[in-house]
Coordinates of N, CA and C and ligand atoms in Angstrom, one line a residue:
M1 N 151.4 33.2 -22.6 CA 150.7 32.3 -23.5 C 150.7 32.8 -24.9
N2 N 151.0 31.9 -25.8 CA 151.0 32.3 -27.2 C 149.6 32.0 -27.8
Q3 N 148.8 33.1 -27.9 CA 147.4 33.0 -28.3 C 147.4 32.8 -29.8
A4 N 148.2 33.7 -30.5 CA 148.1 33.6 -32.0 C 148.7 32.3 -32.4
Q5 N 148.0 31.6 -33.4 CA 148.5 30.3 -33.9 C 149.2 30.6 -35.2
P6 N 150.4 30.8 -35.3 CA 151.0 31.0 -36.6 C 150.9 29.8 -37.5
T7 N 150.6 30.0 -38.8 CA 150.4 28.8 -39.7 C 151.6 27.9 -39.6
A8 N 152.8 28.4 -39.3 CA 154.0 27.5 -39.2 C 153.8 26.4 -38.2
T9 N 152.9 26.5 -37.2 CA 152.7 25.4 -36.3 C 152.2 24.2 -37.0
Y10 N 151.6 24.4 -38.1 CA 151.0 23.2 -38.8 C 152.1 22.3 -39.4
V11 N 153.3 22.9 -39.6 CA 154.4 22.1 -40.2 C 154.7 21.0 -39.3
N12 N 154.5 19.8 -39.7 CA 154.7 18.6 -38.9 C 155.4 17.6 -39.9
K13 N 156.7 17.7 -39.9 CA 157.4 17.0 -41.0 C 157.2 15.5 -41.1
W14 N 157.2 15.0 -42.3 CA 157.3 13.5 -42.5 C 158.7 13.1 -42.1
S15 N 158.8 11.9 -41.7 CA 160.1 11.4 -41.3 C 161.1 11.5 -42.4
A16 N 162.4 11.6 -42.1 CA 163.5 11.7 -43.1 C 163.3 10.6 -44.1
I17 N 163.1 9.4 -43.7 CA 163.0 8.2 -44.6 C 161.8 8.3 -45.5
S18 N 160.7 8.8 -45.0 CA 159.5 9.0 -45.9 C 159.8 10.1 -46.9
R19 N 160.5 11.1 -46.5 CA 160.8 12.2 -47.5 C 161.7 11.7 -48.5
L20 N 162.7 10.8 -48.1 CA 163.6 10.2 -49.1 C 162.8 9.3 -50.1
F21 N 161.9 8.5 -49.5 CA 161.1 7.6 -50.4 C 160.3 8.5 -51.4
H22 N 159.7 9.6 -50.9 CA 158.9 10.4 -51.8 C 159.7 11.0 -52.9
W23 N 160.8 11.6 -52.6 CA 161.5 12.4 -53.7 C 162.3 11.5 -54.6
V24 N 162.8 10.3 -54.1 CA 163.5 9.4 -55.0 C 162.4 8.7 -55.9
S25 N 161.2 8.5 -55.4 CA 160.2 7.9 -56.3 C 159.9 8.9 -57.4
A26 N 159.7 10.2 -57.1 CA 159.4 11.2 -58.1 C 160.5 11.3 -59.1
L27 N 161.8 11.2 -58.6 CA 162.9 11.3 -59.5 C 163.0 10.1 -60.4
L28 N 162.8 8.9 -59.9 CA 162.8 7.7 -60.7 C 161.7 7.7 -61.8
L29 N 160.5 8.2 -61.4 CA 159.4 8.4 -62.4 C 159.9 9.3 -63.5
L30 N 160.5 10.4 -63.2 CA 160.9 11.3 -64.2 C 162.0 10.7 -65.1
V31 N 163.0 10.1 -64.5 CA 164.1 9.5 -65.3 C 163.5 8.4 -66.2
T32 N 162.6 7.5 -65.7 CA 162.0 6.5 -66.5 C 161.3 7.0 -67.7
W33 N 160.6 8.1 -67.4 CA 159.9 8.8 -68.5 C 160.9 9.4 -69.5
I34 N 161.9 10.1 -69.0 CA 162.9 10.7 -69.9 C 163.5 9.6 -70.9
M35 N 163.7 8.4 -70.3 CA 164.3 7.3 -71.1 C 163.4 6.9 -72.2
I36 N 162.1 6.7 -72.0 CA 161.2 6.3 -73.0 C 161.0 7.4 -74.0
F37 N 161.0 8.6 -73.6 CA 160.9 9.8 -74.4 C 162.1 9.9 -75.4
T38 N 163.3 9.6 -74.8 CA 164.5 9.7 -75.6 C 164.5 8.5 -76.6
Y39 N 164.1 7.3 -76.1 CA 164.0 6.2 -77.0 C 163.1 6.5 -78.2
E40 N 161.9 7.1 -77.9 CA 160.9 7.3 -79.0 C 161.5 8.3 -80.0
N41 N 162.4 9.2 -79.5 CA 162.9 10.2 -80.4 C 164.2 9.9 -81.1
T42 N 164.9 8.8 -80.7 CA 166.1 8.4 -81.3 C 166.1 7.0 -81.9
D43 N 165.1 6.2 -81.4 CA 165.0 4.8 -81.8 C 166.2 4.0 -81.4
D44 N 167.0 4.5 -80.4 CA 168.2 3.8 -79.9 C 167.8 2.8 -78.8
S45 N 168.0 1.5 -79.0 CA 167.5 0.5 -78.1 C 168.2 0.6 -76.7
F46 N 169.3 1.3 -76.6 CA 170.0 1.5 -75.4 C 169.0 2.2 -74.4
Y47 N 168.2 3.1 -74.9 CA 167.3 3.9 -74.0 C 166.1 3.1 -73.5
I48 N 165.6 2.1 -74.4 CA 164.5 1.3 -73.9 C 165.0 0.4 -72.8
G49 N 166.3 -0.1 -72.9 CA 166.9 -0.9 -71.9 C 166.9 -0.2 -70.6
L50 N 167.3 1.1 -70.7 CA 167.4 1.9 -69.4 C 166.0 2.2 -68.9
H51 N 165.0 2.4 -69.8 CA 163.6 2.6 -69.4 C 163.2 1.5 -68.5
K52 N 163.5 0.3 -69.0 CA 163.0 -0.9 -68.3 C 163.7 -1.1 -66.9
A53 N 165.0 -0.8 -66.9 CA 165.8 -1.0 -65.7 C 165.4 0.0 -64.7
F54 N 165.2 1.3 -65.1 CA 164.8 2.3 -64.1 C 163.3 2.0 -63.6
G55 N 162.5 1.5 -64.6 CA 161.1 1.2 -64.2 C 161.1 0.1 -63.1
I56 N 161.9 -0.9 -63.3 CA 161.9 -2.0 -62.3 C 162.5 -1.5 -61.0
S57 N 163.5 -0.6 -61.1 CA 164.1 0.0 -59.9 C 163.0 0.7 -59.1
L58 N 162.1 1.4 -59.9 CA 161.0 2.1 -59.2 C 160.0 1.1 -58.5
L59 N 159.8 0.0 -59.2 CA 158.9 -1.0 -58.6 C 159.5 -1.5 -57.3
L60 N 160.8 -1.8 -57.3 CA 161.4 -2.3 -56.0 C 161.4 -1.2 -55.0
W61 N 161.6 0.0 -55.4 CA 161.6 1.2 -54.5 C 160.2 1.4 -53.8
M62 N 159.2 1.2 -54.7 CA 157.8 1.4 -54.2 C 157.4 0.2 -53.2
I63 N 157.9 -1.0 -53.5 CA 157.6 -2.1 -52.5 C 158.3 -1.7 -51.2
A64 N 159.5 -1.3 -51.2 CA 160.2 -0.9 -49.9 C 159.4 0.3 -49.3
R65 N 158.9 1.2 -50.1 CA 158.2 2.4 -49.6 C 156.9 2.0 -48.9
V66 N 156.2 1.0 -49.5 CA 154.9 0.6 -48.9 C 155.2 -0.1 -47.5
I67 N 156.3 -0.9 -47.5 CA 156.6 -1.5 -46.2 C 157.0 -0.5 -45.2
S68 N 157.8 0.5 -45.6 CA 158.2 1.6 -44.6 C 156.9 2.4 -44.2
R69 N 156.0 2.5 -45.1 CA 154.8 3.3 -44.8 C 153.9 2.6 -43.7
V70 N 154.0 1.3 -43.7 CA 153.2 0.5 -42.7 C 153.8 0.7 -41.4
F71 N 155.1 0.8 -41.3 CA 155.8 0.8 -40.0 C 156.1 2.3 -39.5
I72 N 156.2 3.2 -40.4 CA 156.6 4.6 -39.9 C 155.3 5.4 -40.0
K73 N 155.0 6.0 -38.8 CA 153.7 6.8 -38.7 C 153.8 8.1 -39.6
A74 N 152.6 8.4 -40.3 CA 152.5 9.6 -41.0 C 152.2 10.7 -40.0
P75 N 152.7 12.0 -40.3 CA 152.3 13.1 -39.4 C 150.8 13.3 -39.4
P76 N 150.3 13.9 -38.4 CA 148.8 14.2 -38.4 C 148.5 15.2 -39.6
P77 N 147.4 15.0 -40.3 CA 147.1 15.8 -41.4 C 146.9 17.3 -41.1
V78 N 147.3 18.2 -42.0 CA 147.0 19.6 -41.7 C 145.5 19.9 -41.7
P79 N 145.1 20.8 -40.9 CA 143.6 21.1 -40.8 C 143.1 21.4 -42.2
M80 N 142.0 20.7 -42.6 CA 141.3 21.0 -43.9 C 140.0 20.3 -43.9
P81 N 139.0 20.8 -44.7 CA 137.7 20.2 -44.7 C 137.8 18.7 -45.0
K82 N 136.8 18.0 -44.4 CA 136.8 16.5 -44.5 C 136.9 16.0 -45.9
W83 N 136.1 16.6 -46.8 CA 136.1 16.2 -48.2 C 137.5 16.3 -48.9
Q84 N 138.2 17.3 -48.5 CA 139.6 17.5 -49.0 C 140.5 16.4 -48.5
Q85 N 140.3 16.1 -47.2 CA 141.1 15.1 -46.6 C 140.9 13.7 -47.3
M86 N 139.6 13.5 -47.6 CA 139.2 12.2 -48.3 C 139.9 12.1 -49.7
I87 N 139.8 13.2 -50.4 CA 140.4 13.3 -51.8 C 141.9 13.1 -51.7
S88 N 142.5 13.7 -50.7 CA 143.9 13.6 -50.6 C 144.3 12.2 -50.3
K89 N 143.6 11.5 -49.4 CA 143.9 10.1 -49.0 C 143.7 9.2 -50.2
L90 N 142.6 9.4 -50.9 CA 142.3 8.6 -52.1 C 143.3 8.7 -53.2
S91 N 143.7 10.0 -53.4 CA 144.7 10.2 -54.6 C 146.1 9.7 -54.2
H92 N 146.5 9.8 -52.9 CA 147.8 9.3 -52.5 C 147.7 7.8 -52.7
F93 N 146.6 7.2 -52.3 CA 146.5 5.7 -52.4 C 146.6 5.3 -53.9
A94 N 145.9 6.1 -54.8 CA 145.9 5.9 -56.2 C 147.3 6.0 -56.8
L95 N 148.1 7.0 -56.3 CA 149.5 7.1 -56.8 C 150.3 5.9 -56.4
Y96 N 150.2 5.5 -55.2 CA 150.9 4.3 -54.8 C 150.6 3.1 -55.7
A97 N 149.3 2.9 -55.9 CA 148.8 1.7 -56.7 C 149.3 1.8 -58.1
L98 N 149.2 3.1 -58.7 CA 149.7 3.3 -60.1 C 151.2 3.1 -60.3
L99 N 151.9 3.5 -59.3 CA 153.4 3.4 -59.4 C 153.9 2.0 -59.2
I100 N 153.0 1.1 -58.7 CA 153.3 -0.3 -58.6 C 152.8 -1.0 -59.9
A101 N 151.6 -0.6 -60.3 CA 150.9 -1.3 -61.4 C 151.7 -1.0 -62.7
M102 N 152.2 0.2 -62.9 CA 152.8 0.6 -64.2 C 154.1 -0.3 -64.5
P103 N 155.1 -0.4 -63.6 CA 156.2 -1.2 -63.9 C 155.9 -2.7 -64.0
T104 N 154.8 -3.1 -63.2 CA 154.4 -4.5 -63.2 C 153.9 -4.8 -64.6
A105 N 153.0 -3.9 -65.1 CA 152.5 -4.2 -66.5 C 153.6 -4.2 -67.5
G106 N 154.6 -3.3 -67.3 CA 155.8 -3.2 -68.2 C 156.6 -4.5 -68.2
L107 N 156.8 -5.0 -67.0 CA 157.5 -6.3 -66.9 C 156.8 -7.4 -67.5
L108 N 155.4 -7.5 -67.3 CA 154.6 -8.6 -67.9 C 154.6 -8.4 -69.4
M109 N 154.5 -7.2 -69.9 CA 154.6 -7.0 -71.3 C 155.9 -7.6 -71.9
S110 N 157.0 -7.3 -71.2 CA 158.3 -7.8 -71.8 C 158.4 -9.3 -71.7
V111 N 158.1 -9.9 -70.5 CA 158.3 -11.4 -70.4 C 157.3 -12.2 -71.3
Y112 N 156.0 -11.7 -71.3 CA 155.1 -12.4 -72.2 C 155.5 -12.2 -73.7
G113 N 156.2 -11.1 -74.0 CA 156.8 -11.0 -75.3 C 158.1 -11.8 -75.5
G114 N 158.4 -12.6 -74.5 CA 159.6 -13.5 -74.6 C 160.9 -12.8 -74.4
R115 N 160.9 -11.6 -73.8 CA 162.2 -10.8 -73.6 C 162.5 -10.8 -72.1
A116 N 163.8 -11.2 -71.8 CA 164.3 -11.0 -70.4 C 164.6 -9.6 -70.2
V117 N 164.6 -9.1 -69.0 CA 164.9 -7.7 -68.7 C 166.3 -7.6 -68.0
S118 N 167.2 -6.8 -68.7 CA 168.5 -6.6 -68.1 C 168.5 -5.4 -67.1
M119 N 169.0 -5.7 -65.9 CA 169.0 -4.6 -64.9 C 170.4 -3.9 -65.0
F120 N 170.5 -3.0 -65.9 CA 171.8 -2.2 -66.1 C 173.0 -3.1 -66.4
G121 N 172.7 -4.3 -67.0 CA 173.8 -5.2 -67.3 C 174.3 -6.0 -66.1
L122 N 173.7 -5.7 -64.9 CA 174.2 -6.4 -63.6 C 173.7 -7.8 -63.5
F123 N 172.4 -7.9 -63.7 CA 171.7 -9.2 -63.7 C 170.5 -9.1 -64.6
E124 N 169.8 -10.3 -64.8 CA 168.7 -10.3 -65.7 C 167.4 -10.9 -65.0
I125 N 166.3 -10.3 -65.3 CA 165.0 -10.9 -64.9 C 164.6 -11.9 -66.0
P126 N 164.6 -13.2 -65.8 CA 164.4 -14.1 -66.9 C 163.0 -14.1 -67.4
V127 N 162.7 -14.7 -68.5 CA 161.3 -14.9 -68.9 C 160.7 -16.0 -68.1
F128 N 159.9 -15.6 -67.1 CA 159.4 -16.5 -66.1 C 158.0 -17.0 -66.4
V129 N 157.5 -16.7 -67.6 CA 156.1 -17.1 -68.0 C 156.3 -17.8 -69.4
T130 N 155.2 -18.4 -69.8 CA 155.2 -18.9 -71.2 C 154.9 -17.8 -72.1
P131 N 155.8 -17.4 -73.0 CA 155.4 -16.2 -73.9 C 154.1 -16.4 -74.6
D132 N 153.4 -15.2 -74.7 CA 152.0 -15.2 -75.2 C 151.8 -13.9 -75.9
R133 N 151.8 -13.8 -77.2 CA 151.7 -12.5 -77.9 C 150.4 -11.7 -77.5
G134 N 149.3 -12.5 -77.3 CA 148.1 -11.8 -77.0 C 148.2 -11.1 -75.6
L135 N 148.8 -11.8 -74.6 CA 148.9 -11.2 -73.3 C 149.9 -10.0 -73.4
A136 N 151.0 -10.2 -74.2 CA 152.0 -9.2 -74.3 C 151.3 -7.9 -74.8
R137 N 150.5 -8.1 -75.8 CA 149.8 -6.9 -76.4 C 148.8 -6.3 -75.4
L138 N 148.1 -7.2 -74.6 CA 147.2 -6.7 -73.6 C 148.0 -5.8 -72.6
F139 N 149.1 -6.3 -72.1 CA 149.8 -5.5 -71.1 C 150.5 -4.3 -71.7
N140 N 150.8 -4.3 -72.9 CA 151.3 -3.2 -73.6 C 150.2 -2.1 -73.6
D141 N 149.0 -2.5 -74.0 CA 147.9 -1.5 -74.0 C 147.6 -0.9 -72.6
V142 N 147.6 -1.8 -71.6 CA 147.4 -1.4 -70.2 C 148.5 -0.4 -69.8
H143 N 149.7 -0.7 -70.1 CA 150.9 0.1 -69.8 C 150.8 1.5 -70.4
T144 N 150.6 1.5 -71.7 CA 150.8 2.8 -72.5 C 149.4 3.5 -72.6
D145 N 148.3 2.9 -72.7 CA 147.0 3.6 -72.9 C 146.3 3.9 -71.6
I146 N 146.4 3.0 -70.6 CA 145.5 3.2 -69.5 C 146.3 3.8 -68.3
I147 N 147.3 3.0 -67.8 CA 147.9 3.4 -66.5 C 148.7 4.7 -66.7
W148 N 149.4 4.8 -67.8 CA 150.2 6.0 -68.0 C 149.3 7.3 -68.0
N149 N 148.1 7.2 -68.6 CA 147.2 8.4 -68.6 C 146.8 8.7 -67.1
L150 N 146.5 7.6 -66.4 CA 146.1 7.8 -65.0 C 147.2 8.4 -64.2
I151 N 148.4 8.0 -64.4 CA 149.6 8.6 -63.7 C 149.6 10.1 -64.0
L152 N 149.5 10.4 -65.3 CA 149.5 11.9 -65.6 C 148.4 12.7 -64.9
V153 N 147.2 12.1 -64.9 CA 146.1 12.8 -64.3 C 146.3 13.0 -62.8
F154 N 146.7 11.9 -62.1 CA 146.8 12.0 -60.6 C 148.1 12.8 -60.2
T155 N 149.1 12.7 -61.0 CA 150.3 13.5 -60.7 C 150.0 15.0 -60.9
A156 N 149.3 15.4 -61.9 CA 148.9 16.8 -62.2 C 148.0 17.3 -61.0
L157 N 147.1 16.4 -60.6 CA 146.2 16.8 -59.5 C 147.0 17.0 -58.2
H158 N 148.0 16.1 -58.0 CA 148.8 16.1 -56.8 C 149.6 17.4 -56.8
I159 N 150.2 17.8 -57.9 CA 151.1 18.9 -57.9 C 150.2 20.2 -57.8
A160 N 149.0 20.2 -58.5 CA 148.1 21.3 -58.4 C 147.7 21.5 -56.9
A161 N 147.4 20.4 -56.2 CA 147.0 20.5 -54.8 C 148.1 21.1 -54.0
A162 N 149.4 20.7 -54.2 CA 150.5 21.2 -53.5 C 150.7 22.7 -53.7
L163 N 150.5 23.1 -55.0 CA 150.6 24.5 -55.3 C 149.5 25.3 -54.7
Y164 N 148.3 24.8 -54.6 CA 147.1 25.4 -54.0 C 147.4 25.7 -52.5
H165 N 148.0 24.6 -51.8 CA 148.4 24.8 -50.4 C 149.4 25.8 -50.2
Q166 N 150.4 25.8 -51.1 CA 151.6 26.7 -51.0 C 151.2 28.2 -51.2
F167 N 150.4 28.4 -52.3 CA 150.2 29.8 -52.7 C 148.8 30.4 -52.4
I168 N 147.8 29.6 -52.2 CA 146.5 30.1 -51.9 C 146.2 29.9 -50.4
K169 N 146.3 28.7 -49.9 CA 146.1 28.5 -48.4 C 147.3 28.9 -47.6
K170 N 148.5 28.9 -48.2 CA 149.7 29.3 -47.5 C 149.8 28.6 -46.1
D171 N 149.6 27.3 -46.1 CA 149.7 26.6 -44.8 C 150.9 25.8 -44.7
K172 N 151.9 26.0 -45.5 CA 153.2 25.4 -45.5 C 153.2 23.9 -45.6
L173 N 152.2 23.4 -46.3 CA 152.1 21.9 -46.4 C 153.3 21.3 -47.1
I174 N 153.9 22.0 -48.1 CA 155.0 21.5 -48.8 C 156.2 21.3 -47.9
N175 N 156.4 22.2 -46.9 CA 157.5 22.1 -46.0 C 157.5 20.7 -45.2
R176 N 156.4 20.1 -45.1 CA 156.3 18.8 -44.4 C 157.1 17.8 -45.2
M177 N 157.2 17.9 -46.5 CA 157.8 16.9 -47.3 C 159.2 17.3 -47.7
M178 N 159.7 18.5 -47.3 CA 161.0 19.0 -47.7 C 162.1 18.6 -46.7
Ligands
HEM1 C1 156.8 3.4 -63.4 C2 157.5 2.8 -64.4 C3 157.3 3.1 -65.8 C4 156.7 4.1 -66.5 C5 156.3 5.5 -65.9 C6 156.7 3.8 -67.9 C7 156.2 4.7 -68.9 C8 156.1 4.4 -70.2 C9 155.6 5.2 -71.2 C10 155.1 6.7 -71.0 C11 155.7 4.6 -72.4 C12 155.4 5.2 -73.8 C13 153.9 5.1 -74.1 C14 153.6 5.6 -75.4 O1 154.3 5.2 -76.4 O2 152.7 6.4 -75.5 C15 156.3 3.3 -72.2 C16 156.5 2.3 -73.1 C17 157.2 1.1 -72.9 N1 157.5 0.7 -71.6 FE1 157.3 1.6 -69.8 N2 157.1 2.6 -68.1 C18 157.5 2.1 -66.8 C19 158.1 0.8 -66.6 C20 158.4 -0.1 -67.5 C21 159.0 -1.4 -67.3 C22 159.4 -1.9 -65.9 C23 159.1 -2.0 -68.5 C24 159.7 -3.4 -68.8 C25 160.4 -4.1 -68.0 C26 158.6 -1.1 -69.5 C27 158.6 -1.4 -70.8 C28 158.1 -0.6 -71.8 C29 158.1 -0.9 -73.2 C30 158.7 -2.1 -73.9 C31 157.6 0.2 -73.9 C32 157.4 0.4 -75.4 C33 156.0 0.0 -75.8 C34 155.8 0.2 -77.3 O3 156.6 0.9 -77.9 O4 154.7 -0.2 -77.7 N3 158.2 0.0 -68.9 N4 156.5 3.2 -70.8
HEM2 C1 156.6 19.0 -57.5 C2 156.4 17.8 -57.2 C3 155.7 17.3 -55.9 C4 155.4 18.0 -54.8 C5 155.6 19.5 -54.5 C6 154.9 17.1 -53.8 C7 154.4 17.4 -52.5 C8 153.9 16.5 -51.6 C9 153.6 16.8 -50.3 C10 153.7 18.1 -49.6 C11 153.1 15.6 -49.7 C12 152.6 15.4 -48.3 C13 151.2 15.8 -48.1 C14 150.7 15.8 -46.7 O1 151.6 16.1 -45.8 O2 149.5 15.6 -46.4 C15 153.2 14.6 -50.7 C16 152.8 13.3 -50.5 C17 152.8 12.3 -51.5 N1 153.3 12.5 -52.8 FE1 154.1 14.1 -53.6 N2 154.8 15.8 -54.4 C18 155.4 16.0 -55.7 C19 155.5 15.0 -56.6 C20 155.0 13.7 -56.5 C21 155.1 12.7 -57.5 C22 155.6 12.9 -58.9 C23 154.5 11.6 -57.0 C24 154.2 10.3 -57.7 C25 153.7 10.2 -58.8 C26 154.1 11.9 -55.6 C27 153.4 11.0 -54.8 C28 153.1 11.3 -53.5 C29 152.4 10.3 -52.6 C30 152.0 8.9 -52.9 C31 152.2 11.0 -51.3 C32 151.6 10.4 -50.1 C33 152.6 9.9 -49.1 C34 152.1 9.0 -48.1 O3 150.9 9.0 -47.7 O4 152.9 8.1 -47.7 N3 154.4 13.2 -55.3 N4 153.7 15.1 -51.9

């Protein structure tokens, strides 16, 4: 009988598809941010176009991810105090909600501003609302002042938690997502 419970027994991987959804979401978030950062530093409208197209790609990716999350079971949580499990669940939920709300606000900002969104020149999302400068400004504020700051806070918390598990608790939590 194996009495000692090596911490490695806690590794209970997420499905390959869930892992793919996780890392491609993180990559799309990074690329979308790099595009707006480059735009702000070059003033070249090519990059804001790419910012929008990658942002919409993330929105579509997140919708597919939520559907897959409903159908594919998550692995059982690693042992941790109840309050930590609650915070983990809440912050994961918040990240899902924010990654959907952010591109939605961006899209609404654009179409209320009367601008169609080109998806890498392949097709266009037309202006499907009656343009309204007030609403365009509102969604601009929501996009840049509110949701973006929340994404920064929750992502920092998320990565700090992953590092805490890796280097302090040493419970191999990160391996579940690798
Ligand atoms: C998750 C996806 C997205 C992220 C993380 C994101 C992030 C950002 C950030 C950080 C800024 C700059 C804020 C600042 O100036 O301080 C910004 C600006 C902007 N975003 Fe997004 N964005 C996303 C999706 C979209 C989408 C889908 C669209 C439109 C279809 C869009 C349109 C814009 C526009 C037009 C600006 C410039 C606003 C201005 O200069 O006042 N974004 N975005
Ligand atoms: C260095 C970067 C990152 C690392 C090491 C990391 C690590 C992890 C790990 C280990 C899990 C699984 C936790 C568990 O099994 O209980 C997880 C889940 C999750 N991560 Fe990340 N992550 C990173 C970046 C991100 C980013 C940038 C986002 C989005 C902004 C994100 C969103 C999520 C979400 C929403 C879940 C929950 C998955 C679900 O319940 O379906 N992660 N992450």
